[in-house]
Tab-separated table of C-alpha atoms and ligand atoms in Angstrom:
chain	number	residue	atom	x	y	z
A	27	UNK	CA	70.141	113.329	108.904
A	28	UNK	CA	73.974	111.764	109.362
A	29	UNK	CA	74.913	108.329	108.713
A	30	UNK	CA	73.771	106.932	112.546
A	31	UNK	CA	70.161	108.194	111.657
A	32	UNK	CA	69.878	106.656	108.498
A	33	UNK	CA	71.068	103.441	109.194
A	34	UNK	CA	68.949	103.380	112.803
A	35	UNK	CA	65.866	104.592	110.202
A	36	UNK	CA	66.585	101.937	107.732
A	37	UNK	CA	67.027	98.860	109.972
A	38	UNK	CA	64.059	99.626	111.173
A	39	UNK	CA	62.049	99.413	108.025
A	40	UNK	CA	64.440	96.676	106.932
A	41	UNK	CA	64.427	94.233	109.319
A	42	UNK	CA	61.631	95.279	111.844
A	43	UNK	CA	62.051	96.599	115.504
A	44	UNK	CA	65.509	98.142	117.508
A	45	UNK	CA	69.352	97.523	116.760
A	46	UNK	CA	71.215	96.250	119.332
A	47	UNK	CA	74.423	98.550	118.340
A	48	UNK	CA	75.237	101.100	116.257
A	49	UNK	CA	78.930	100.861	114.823
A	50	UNK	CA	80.394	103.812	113.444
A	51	UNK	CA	83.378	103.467	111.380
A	52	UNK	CA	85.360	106.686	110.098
A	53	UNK	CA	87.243	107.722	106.260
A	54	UNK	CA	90.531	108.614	106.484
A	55	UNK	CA	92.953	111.435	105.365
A	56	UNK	CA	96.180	111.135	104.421
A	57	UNK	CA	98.221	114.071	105.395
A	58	UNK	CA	101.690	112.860	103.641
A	59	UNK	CA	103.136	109.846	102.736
A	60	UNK	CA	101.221	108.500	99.420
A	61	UNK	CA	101.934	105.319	97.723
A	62	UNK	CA	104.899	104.339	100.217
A	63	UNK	CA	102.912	102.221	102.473
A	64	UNK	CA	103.297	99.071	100.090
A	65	UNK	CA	106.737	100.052	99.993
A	66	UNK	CA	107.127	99.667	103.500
A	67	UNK	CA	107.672	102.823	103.905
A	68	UNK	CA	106.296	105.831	106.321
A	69	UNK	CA	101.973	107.484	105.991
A	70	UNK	CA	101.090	110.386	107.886
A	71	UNK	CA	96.832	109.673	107.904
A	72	UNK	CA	94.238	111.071	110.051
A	73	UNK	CA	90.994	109.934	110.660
A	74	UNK	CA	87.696	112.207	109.714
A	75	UNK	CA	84.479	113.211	111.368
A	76	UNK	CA	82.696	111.346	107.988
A	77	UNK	CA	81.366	108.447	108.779
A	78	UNK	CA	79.916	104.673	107.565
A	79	UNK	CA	77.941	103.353	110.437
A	80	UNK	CA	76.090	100.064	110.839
A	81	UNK	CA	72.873	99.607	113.095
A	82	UNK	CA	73.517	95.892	114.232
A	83	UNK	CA	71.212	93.076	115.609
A	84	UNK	CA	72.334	89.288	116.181
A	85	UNK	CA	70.364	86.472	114.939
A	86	UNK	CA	70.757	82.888	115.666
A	87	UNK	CA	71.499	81.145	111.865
A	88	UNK	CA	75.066	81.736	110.585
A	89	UNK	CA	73.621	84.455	108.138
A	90	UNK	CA	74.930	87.873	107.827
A	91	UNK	CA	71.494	89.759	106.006
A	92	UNK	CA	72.757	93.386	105.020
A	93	UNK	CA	71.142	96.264	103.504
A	94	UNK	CA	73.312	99.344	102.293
A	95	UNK	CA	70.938	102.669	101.861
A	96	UNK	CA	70.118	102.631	98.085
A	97	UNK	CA	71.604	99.311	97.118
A	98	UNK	CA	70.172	95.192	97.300
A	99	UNK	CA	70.187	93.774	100.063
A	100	UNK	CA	72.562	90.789	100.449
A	101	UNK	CA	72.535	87.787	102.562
A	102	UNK	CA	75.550	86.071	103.382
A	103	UNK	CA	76.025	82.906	104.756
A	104	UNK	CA	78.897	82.129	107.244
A	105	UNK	CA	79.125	78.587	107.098
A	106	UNK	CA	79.973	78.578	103.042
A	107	UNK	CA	82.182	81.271	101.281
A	108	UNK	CA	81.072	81.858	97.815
A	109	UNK	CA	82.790	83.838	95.374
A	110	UNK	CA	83.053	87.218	94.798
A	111	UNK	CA	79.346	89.356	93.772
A	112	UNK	CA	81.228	92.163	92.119
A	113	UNK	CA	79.426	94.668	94.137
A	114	UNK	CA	79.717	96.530	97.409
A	115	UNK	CA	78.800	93.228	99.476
A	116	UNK	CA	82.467	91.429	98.220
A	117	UNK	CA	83.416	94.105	101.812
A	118	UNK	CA	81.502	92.450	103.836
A	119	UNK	CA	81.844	88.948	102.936
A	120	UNK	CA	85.367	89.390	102.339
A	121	UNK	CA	85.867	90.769	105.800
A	122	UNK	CA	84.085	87.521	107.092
A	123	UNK	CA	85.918	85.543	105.032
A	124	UNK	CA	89.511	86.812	106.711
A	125	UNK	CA	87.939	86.253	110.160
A	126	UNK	CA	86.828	82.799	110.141
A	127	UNK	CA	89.536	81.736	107.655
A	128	UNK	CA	91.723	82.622	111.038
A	129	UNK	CA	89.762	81.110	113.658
A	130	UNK	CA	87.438	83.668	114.409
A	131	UNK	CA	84.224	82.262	115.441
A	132	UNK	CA	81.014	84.520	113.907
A	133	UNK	CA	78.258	84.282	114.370
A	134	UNK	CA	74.970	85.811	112.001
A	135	UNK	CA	73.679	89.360	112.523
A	136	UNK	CA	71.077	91.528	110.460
A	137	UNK	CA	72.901	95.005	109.571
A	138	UNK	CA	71.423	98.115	108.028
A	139	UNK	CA	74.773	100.124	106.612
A	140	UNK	CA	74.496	103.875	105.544
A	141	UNK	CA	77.588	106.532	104.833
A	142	UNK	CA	78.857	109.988	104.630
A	143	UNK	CA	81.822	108.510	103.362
A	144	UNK	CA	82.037	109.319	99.069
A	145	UNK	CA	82.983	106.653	97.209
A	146	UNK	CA	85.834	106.593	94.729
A	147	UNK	CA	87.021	109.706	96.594
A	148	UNK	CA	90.231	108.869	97.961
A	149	UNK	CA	88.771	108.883	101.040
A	150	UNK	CA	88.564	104.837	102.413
A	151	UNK	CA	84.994	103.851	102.334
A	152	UNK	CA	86.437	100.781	101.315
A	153	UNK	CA	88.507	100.393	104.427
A	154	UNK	CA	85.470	102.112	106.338
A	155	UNK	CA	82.819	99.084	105.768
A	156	UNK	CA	85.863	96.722	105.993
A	157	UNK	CA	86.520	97.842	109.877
A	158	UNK	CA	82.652	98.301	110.751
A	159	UNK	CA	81.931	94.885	109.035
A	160	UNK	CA	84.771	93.727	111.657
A	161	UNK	CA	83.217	95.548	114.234
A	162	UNK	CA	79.870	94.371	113.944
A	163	UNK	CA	81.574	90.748	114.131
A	164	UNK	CA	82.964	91.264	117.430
A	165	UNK	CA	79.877	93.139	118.717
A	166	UNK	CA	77.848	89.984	118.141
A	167	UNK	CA	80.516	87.401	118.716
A	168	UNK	CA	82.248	88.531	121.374
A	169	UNK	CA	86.346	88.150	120.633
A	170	UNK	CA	89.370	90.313	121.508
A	171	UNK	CA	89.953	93.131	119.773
A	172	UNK	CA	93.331	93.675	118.889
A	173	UNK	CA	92.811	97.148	116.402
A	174	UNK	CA	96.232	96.307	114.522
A	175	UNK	CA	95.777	92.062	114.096
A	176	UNK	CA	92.193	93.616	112.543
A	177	UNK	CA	93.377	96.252	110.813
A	178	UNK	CA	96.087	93.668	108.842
A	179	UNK	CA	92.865	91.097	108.370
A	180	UNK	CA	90.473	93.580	106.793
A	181	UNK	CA	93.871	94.175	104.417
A	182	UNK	CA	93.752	90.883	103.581
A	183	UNK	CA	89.832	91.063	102.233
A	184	UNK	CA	90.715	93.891	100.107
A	185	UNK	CA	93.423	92.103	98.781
A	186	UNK	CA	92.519	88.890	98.450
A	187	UNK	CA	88.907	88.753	98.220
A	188	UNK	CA	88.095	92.146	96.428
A	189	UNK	CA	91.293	91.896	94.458
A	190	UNK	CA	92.937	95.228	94.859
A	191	UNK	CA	96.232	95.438	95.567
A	192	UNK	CA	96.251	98.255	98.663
A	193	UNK	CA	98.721	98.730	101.567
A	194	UNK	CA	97.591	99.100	105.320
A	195	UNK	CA	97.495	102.838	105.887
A	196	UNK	CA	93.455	102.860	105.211
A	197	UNK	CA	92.399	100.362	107.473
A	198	UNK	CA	95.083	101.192	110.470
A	199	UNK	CA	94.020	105.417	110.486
A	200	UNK	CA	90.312	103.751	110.407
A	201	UNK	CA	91.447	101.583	113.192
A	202	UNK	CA	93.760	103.629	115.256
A	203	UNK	CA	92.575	107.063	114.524
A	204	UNK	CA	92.812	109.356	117.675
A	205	UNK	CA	90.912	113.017	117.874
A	206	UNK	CA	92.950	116.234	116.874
A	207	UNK	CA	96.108	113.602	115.859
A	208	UNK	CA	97.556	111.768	112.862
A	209	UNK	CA	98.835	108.730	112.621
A	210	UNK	CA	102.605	108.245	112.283
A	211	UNK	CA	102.838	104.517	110.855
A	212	UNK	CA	105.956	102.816	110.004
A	213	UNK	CA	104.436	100.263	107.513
A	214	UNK	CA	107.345	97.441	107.418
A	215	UNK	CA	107.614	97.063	111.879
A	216	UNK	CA	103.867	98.553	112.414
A	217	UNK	CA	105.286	100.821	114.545
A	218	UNK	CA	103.251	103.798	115.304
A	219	UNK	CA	102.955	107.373	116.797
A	220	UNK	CA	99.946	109.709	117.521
A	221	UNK	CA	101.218	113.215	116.247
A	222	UNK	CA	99.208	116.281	117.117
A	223	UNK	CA	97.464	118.311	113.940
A	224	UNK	CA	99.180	122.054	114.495
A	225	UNK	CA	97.227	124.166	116.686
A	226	UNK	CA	95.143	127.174	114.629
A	227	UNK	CA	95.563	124.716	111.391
A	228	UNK	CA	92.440	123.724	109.939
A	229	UNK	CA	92.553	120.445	107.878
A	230	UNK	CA	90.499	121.010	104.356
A	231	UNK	CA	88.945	118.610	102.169
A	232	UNK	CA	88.847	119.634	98.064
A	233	UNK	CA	86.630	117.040	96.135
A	234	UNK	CA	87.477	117.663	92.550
A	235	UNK	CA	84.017	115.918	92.238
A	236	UNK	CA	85.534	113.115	89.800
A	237	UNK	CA	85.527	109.531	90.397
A	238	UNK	CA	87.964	106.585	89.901
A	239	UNK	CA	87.092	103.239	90.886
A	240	UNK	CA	90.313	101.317	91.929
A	241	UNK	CA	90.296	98.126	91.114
A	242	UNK	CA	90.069	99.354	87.211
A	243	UNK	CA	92.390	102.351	87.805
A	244	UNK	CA	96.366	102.016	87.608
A	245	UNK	CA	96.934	101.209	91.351
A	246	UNK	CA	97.976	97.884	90.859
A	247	UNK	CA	100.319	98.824	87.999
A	248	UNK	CA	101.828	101.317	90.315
A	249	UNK	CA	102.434	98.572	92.588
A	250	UNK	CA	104.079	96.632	89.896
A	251	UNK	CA	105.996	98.916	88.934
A	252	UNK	CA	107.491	99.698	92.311
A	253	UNK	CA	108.449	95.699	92.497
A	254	UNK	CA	110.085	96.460	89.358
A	255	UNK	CA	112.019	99.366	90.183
A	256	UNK	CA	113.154	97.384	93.825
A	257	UNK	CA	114.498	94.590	91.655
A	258	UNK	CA	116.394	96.672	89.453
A	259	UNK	CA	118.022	98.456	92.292
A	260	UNK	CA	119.024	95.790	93.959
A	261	UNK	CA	116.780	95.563	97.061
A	262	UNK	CA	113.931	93.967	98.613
A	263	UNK	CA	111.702	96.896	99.235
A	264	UNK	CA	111.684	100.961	97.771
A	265	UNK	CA	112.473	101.499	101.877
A	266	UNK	CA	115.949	100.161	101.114
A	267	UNK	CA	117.445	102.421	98.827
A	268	UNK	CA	119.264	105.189	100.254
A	269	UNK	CA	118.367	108.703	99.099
A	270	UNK	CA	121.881	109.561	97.759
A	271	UNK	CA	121.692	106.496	95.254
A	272	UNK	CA	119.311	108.719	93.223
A	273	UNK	CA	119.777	111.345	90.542
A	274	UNK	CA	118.198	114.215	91.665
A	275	UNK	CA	117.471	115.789	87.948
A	276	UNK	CA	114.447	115.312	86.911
A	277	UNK	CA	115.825	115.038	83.201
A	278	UNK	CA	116.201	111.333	81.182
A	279	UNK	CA	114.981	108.960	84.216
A	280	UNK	CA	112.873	105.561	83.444
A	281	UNK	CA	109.083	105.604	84.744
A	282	UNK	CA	110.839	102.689	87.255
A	283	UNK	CA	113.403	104.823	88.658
A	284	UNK	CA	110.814	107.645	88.898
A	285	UNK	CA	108.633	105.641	90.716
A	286	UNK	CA	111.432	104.677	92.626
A	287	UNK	CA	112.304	108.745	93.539
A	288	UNK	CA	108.792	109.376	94.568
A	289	UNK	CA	109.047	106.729	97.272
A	290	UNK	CA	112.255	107.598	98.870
A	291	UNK	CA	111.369	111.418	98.551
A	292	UNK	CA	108.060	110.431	99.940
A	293	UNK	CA	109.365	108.437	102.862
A	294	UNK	CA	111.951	111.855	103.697
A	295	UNK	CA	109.335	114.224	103.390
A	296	UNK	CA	106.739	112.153	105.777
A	297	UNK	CA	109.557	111.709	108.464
A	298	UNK	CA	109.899	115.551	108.246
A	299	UNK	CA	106.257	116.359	108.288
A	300	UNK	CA	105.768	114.300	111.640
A	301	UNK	CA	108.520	116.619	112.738
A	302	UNK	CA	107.206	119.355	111.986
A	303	UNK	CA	103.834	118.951	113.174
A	304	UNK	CA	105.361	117.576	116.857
A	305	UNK	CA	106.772	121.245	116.348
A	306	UNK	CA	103.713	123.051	115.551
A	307	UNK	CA	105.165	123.940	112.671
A	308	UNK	CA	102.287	124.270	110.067
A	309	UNK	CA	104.216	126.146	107.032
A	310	UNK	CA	106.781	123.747	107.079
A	311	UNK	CA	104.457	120.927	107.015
A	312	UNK	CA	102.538	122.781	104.237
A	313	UNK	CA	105.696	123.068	102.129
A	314	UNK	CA	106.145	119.529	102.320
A	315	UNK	CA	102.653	118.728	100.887
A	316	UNK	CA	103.416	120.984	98.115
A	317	UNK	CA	106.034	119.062	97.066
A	318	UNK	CA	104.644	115.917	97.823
A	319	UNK	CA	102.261	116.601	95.260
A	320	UNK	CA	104.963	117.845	92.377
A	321	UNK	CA	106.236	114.074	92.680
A	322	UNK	CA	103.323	112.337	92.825
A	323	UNK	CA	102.269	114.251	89.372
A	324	UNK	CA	105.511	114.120	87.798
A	325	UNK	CA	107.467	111.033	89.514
A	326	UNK	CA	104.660	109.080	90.274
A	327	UNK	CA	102.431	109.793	87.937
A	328	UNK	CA	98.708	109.475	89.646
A	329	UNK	CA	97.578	112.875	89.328
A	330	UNK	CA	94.984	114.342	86.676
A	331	UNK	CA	94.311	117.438	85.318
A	332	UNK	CA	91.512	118.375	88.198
A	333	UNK	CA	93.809	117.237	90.963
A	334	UNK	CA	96.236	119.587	89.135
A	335	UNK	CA	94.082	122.208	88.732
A	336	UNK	CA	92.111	122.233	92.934
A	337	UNK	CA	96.032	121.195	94.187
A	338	UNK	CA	96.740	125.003	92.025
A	339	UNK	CA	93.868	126.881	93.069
A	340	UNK	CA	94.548	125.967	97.197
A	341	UNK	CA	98.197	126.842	96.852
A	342	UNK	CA	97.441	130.159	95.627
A	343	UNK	CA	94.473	131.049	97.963
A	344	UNK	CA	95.483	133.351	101.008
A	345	UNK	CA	95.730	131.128	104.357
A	346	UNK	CA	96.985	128.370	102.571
A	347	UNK	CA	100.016	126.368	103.823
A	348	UNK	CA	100.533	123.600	101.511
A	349	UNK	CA	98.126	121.071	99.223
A	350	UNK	CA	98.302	117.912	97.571
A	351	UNK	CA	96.415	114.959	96.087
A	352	UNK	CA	95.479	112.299	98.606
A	353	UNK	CA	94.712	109.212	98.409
A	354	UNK	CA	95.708	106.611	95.500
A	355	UNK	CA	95.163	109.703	93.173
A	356	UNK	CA	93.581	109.752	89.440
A	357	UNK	CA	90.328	111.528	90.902
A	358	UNK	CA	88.610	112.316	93.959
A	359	UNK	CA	90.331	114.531	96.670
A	360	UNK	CA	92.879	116.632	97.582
A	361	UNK	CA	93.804	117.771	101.031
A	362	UNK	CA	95.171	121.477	102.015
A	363	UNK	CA	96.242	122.638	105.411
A	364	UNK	CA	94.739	126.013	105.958
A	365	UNK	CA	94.892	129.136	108.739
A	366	UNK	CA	92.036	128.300	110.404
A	367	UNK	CA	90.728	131.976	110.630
A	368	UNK	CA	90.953	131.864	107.010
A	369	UNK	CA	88.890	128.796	106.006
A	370	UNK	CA	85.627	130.106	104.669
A	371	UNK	CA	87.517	132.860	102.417
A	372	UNK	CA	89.929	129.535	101.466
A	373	UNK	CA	86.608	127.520	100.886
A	374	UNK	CA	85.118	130.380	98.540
A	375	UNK	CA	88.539	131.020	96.607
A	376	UNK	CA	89.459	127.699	95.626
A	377	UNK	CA	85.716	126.885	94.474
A	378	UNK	CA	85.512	130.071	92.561
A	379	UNK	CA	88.888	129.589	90.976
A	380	UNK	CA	88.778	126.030	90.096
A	381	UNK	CA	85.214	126.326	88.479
A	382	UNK	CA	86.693	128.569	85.705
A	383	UNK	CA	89.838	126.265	85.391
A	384	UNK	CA	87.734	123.404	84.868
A	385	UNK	CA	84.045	124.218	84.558
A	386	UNK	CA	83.393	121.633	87.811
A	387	UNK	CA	81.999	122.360	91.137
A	388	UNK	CA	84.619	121.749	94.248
A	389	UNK	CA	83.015	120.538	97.335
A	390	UNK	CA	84.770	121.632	100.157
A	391	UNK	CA	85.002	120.745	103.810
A	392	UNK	CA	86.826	121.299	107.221
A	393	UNK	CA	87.339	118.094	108.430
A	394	UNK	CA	88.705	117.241	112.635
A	395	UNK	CA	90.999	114.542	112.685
A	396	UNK	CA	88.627	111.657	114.836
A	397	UNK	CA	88.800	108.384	116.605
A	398	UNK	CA	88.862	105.362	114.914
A	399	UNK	CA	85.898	102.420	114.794
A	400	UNK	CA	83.741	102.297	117.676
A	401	UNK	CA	80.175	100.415	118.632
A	402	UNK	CA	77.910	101.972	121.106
A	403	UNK	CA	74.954	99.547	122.381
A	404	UNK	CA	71.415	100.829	121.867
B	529	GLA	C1	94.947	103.636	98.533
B	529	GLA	C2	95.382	102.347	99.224
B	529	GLA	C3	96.426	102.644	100.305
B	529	GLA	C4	97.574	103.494	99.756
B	529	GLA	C5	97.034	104.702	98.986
B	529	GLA	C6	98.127	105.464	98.302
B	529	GLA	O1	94.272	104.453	99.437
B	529	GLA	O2	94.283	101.686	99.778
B	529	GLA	O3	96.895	101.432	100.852
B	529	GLA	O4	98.432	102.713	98.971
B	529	GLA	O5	96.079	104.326	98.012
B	529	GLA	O6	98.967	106.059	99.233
């Protein structure tokens, strides 16, 4: 049974009776463009056909009562924000925090939340239950919807109320995601484009099948030290500093000024990859994950040996364009753009390969780039 069914089946035994929605809220996938968007720089994300859904009912006290399949349920009251639980609810009541802290007006609902998102995979669950918490809000309150003003307030939850550090590429591909497209998104004037995935491309997911959990992992050192490197160049933001400024051997350079590399390398190479996938041009656009990958594991240091070691395996399986880490990196997934008549031979090569590299189990899956958050009433 998907997500929808479980969380329909569990608000039922939850809370008694029928939903009155059912919002479905997707994971992302970022193509290109890793660890630039807090550098206001360019992301290249998709939305995927994996998704967090929440079977939704109003009720008249200014309570938000959740259940999440397998976990406590949590009651959270609207009218006084405590602090942080530590656990999977800080989401939802961080979510409802940014809302009302704006002017939103909530108002309570009961919500039964179940997932075919992983966790910790590099995937967004976080920003997933962040724009279906959102969701549910305006389901049962009733205000305009503006997907980008939401997107940047669900940011502001993860950042201020969870406490990690993240850019805005999760929660706008969750937001804005569009079938068959990714999302162009210029991350200092929000500008964005839908660009089409290549025809006869098939977009594969890798799970390495290890976990990071990123609050604890390096992210927000990598964020430091990206401030660091901008003040030692000179600039504001990584965006400013022209490509020709850096050395291009890879020999004697400071972790800041690698850090600094990988962003304006990164930024070059997503601007080329929307090109080439307006062009239908898959190889190129596979040739520019590949690298994207050698500088995020030797410039930007976020990859680990299973990243490494899937990333190797997909590049040398036949059908393979190009593969990289995604995500913030350290564990979870990697992404490869694959022939699409050559899939299930891709699928079986890379998890035969990578088993005797590493003695783990890949899990691997075709995923369609998908729409963004949506409610359906019941
Ligand atoms: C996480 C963050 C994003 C982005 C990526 C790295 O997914 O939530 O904002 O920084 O890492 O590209």
């Amino acid at each position: 049974m998907d997500a929808a069914g479980r969380a329909l089946r569990l608000f039922r035994e939850e809370f008694g009776g029928e939903p009155e929605t059912l919002v479905r809220a997707p994971g992302r996938v970022n193509l290109i463009g890793e660890h630039t968007d807090y550098n206001e720089g360019f992301v290249l994300p998709a939305a995927i056909d994996r998704d967090l859904c929440i079977a939704v009912r109003p009720r008249p006290d200014p309570l938000v009562d959740v259940r999440s399949e397998g976990r406590e349920r949590r009651a959270i009251a609207l009218d006084r924000f405590e602090h942080r639980v530590g656990d999977w609810s800080d989401y939802v009541q961080g979510v409802t925090w940014a809302l009302s802290e704006v002017g939103y007006r909530l108002v309570g609902w009961d919500g039964a939340i179940a997932s075919d998102v992983p966790v910790g995979a590099g995937l967004s669950s976080s920003a997933a239950i962040e724009l279906a918490t959102a969701k549910a809000c305006e389901t049962t309150a009733g205000f305009r919807w503006d997907p980008t003003e939401i997107a940047t307030l669900c940011r502001r939850a993860e950042n201020r109320w969870v406490g990690v550090a993240s850019g805005l590429m999760d929660q706008i591909a969750c937001a804005r995601g569009r079938r068959d497209h990714a999302i162009l998104l210029d991350c200092r004037s929000l500008d964005l484009e839908l660009v089409p995935v290549p025809g006869g491309a098939s977009i594969v997911i890798l799970d390495t099948g290890t976990r990071r959990e990123l609050k604890s992992s390096a992210y927000n050192d990598r964020r430091r030290e990206c401030e660091a490197a901008a003040r030692e160049l000179g600039v504001g933001s990584l965006r400013d500093v022209p490509a020709a400024s850096l050395p291009i051997s890879t020999a004697s350079l400071s972790p800041p000024l690698r850090r600094a590399r990988h962003v304006v390398t990164e930024n070059a190479r997503t601007l080329a990859a929307a090109e080439a996938m307006r062009a239908g041009d898959a190889r190129s656009m596979g040739r520019l994950m590949n690298e994207s990958h050698a500088s995020l594991r030797d410039d930007f240091e976020v990859s680990s040996e299973a990243l490494d070691a899937i990333v190797e395996a997909a590049q040398a399986a036949d059908g393979c364009f190009g593969a990289r880490l995604t995500g913030a990196g350290f564990a979870g997934c990697a992404v490869a753009l694959v022939d699409e008549f050559a899939a299930a031979s891709f699928e079986r090569a890379v998890s035969t390969t990578y088993a005797r590299a590493t003695g783990r189990t890949c899990t691997a899956y075709v995923c369609r780039a998908s729409d963004g958050v949506s409610a359906q009433s019941r």
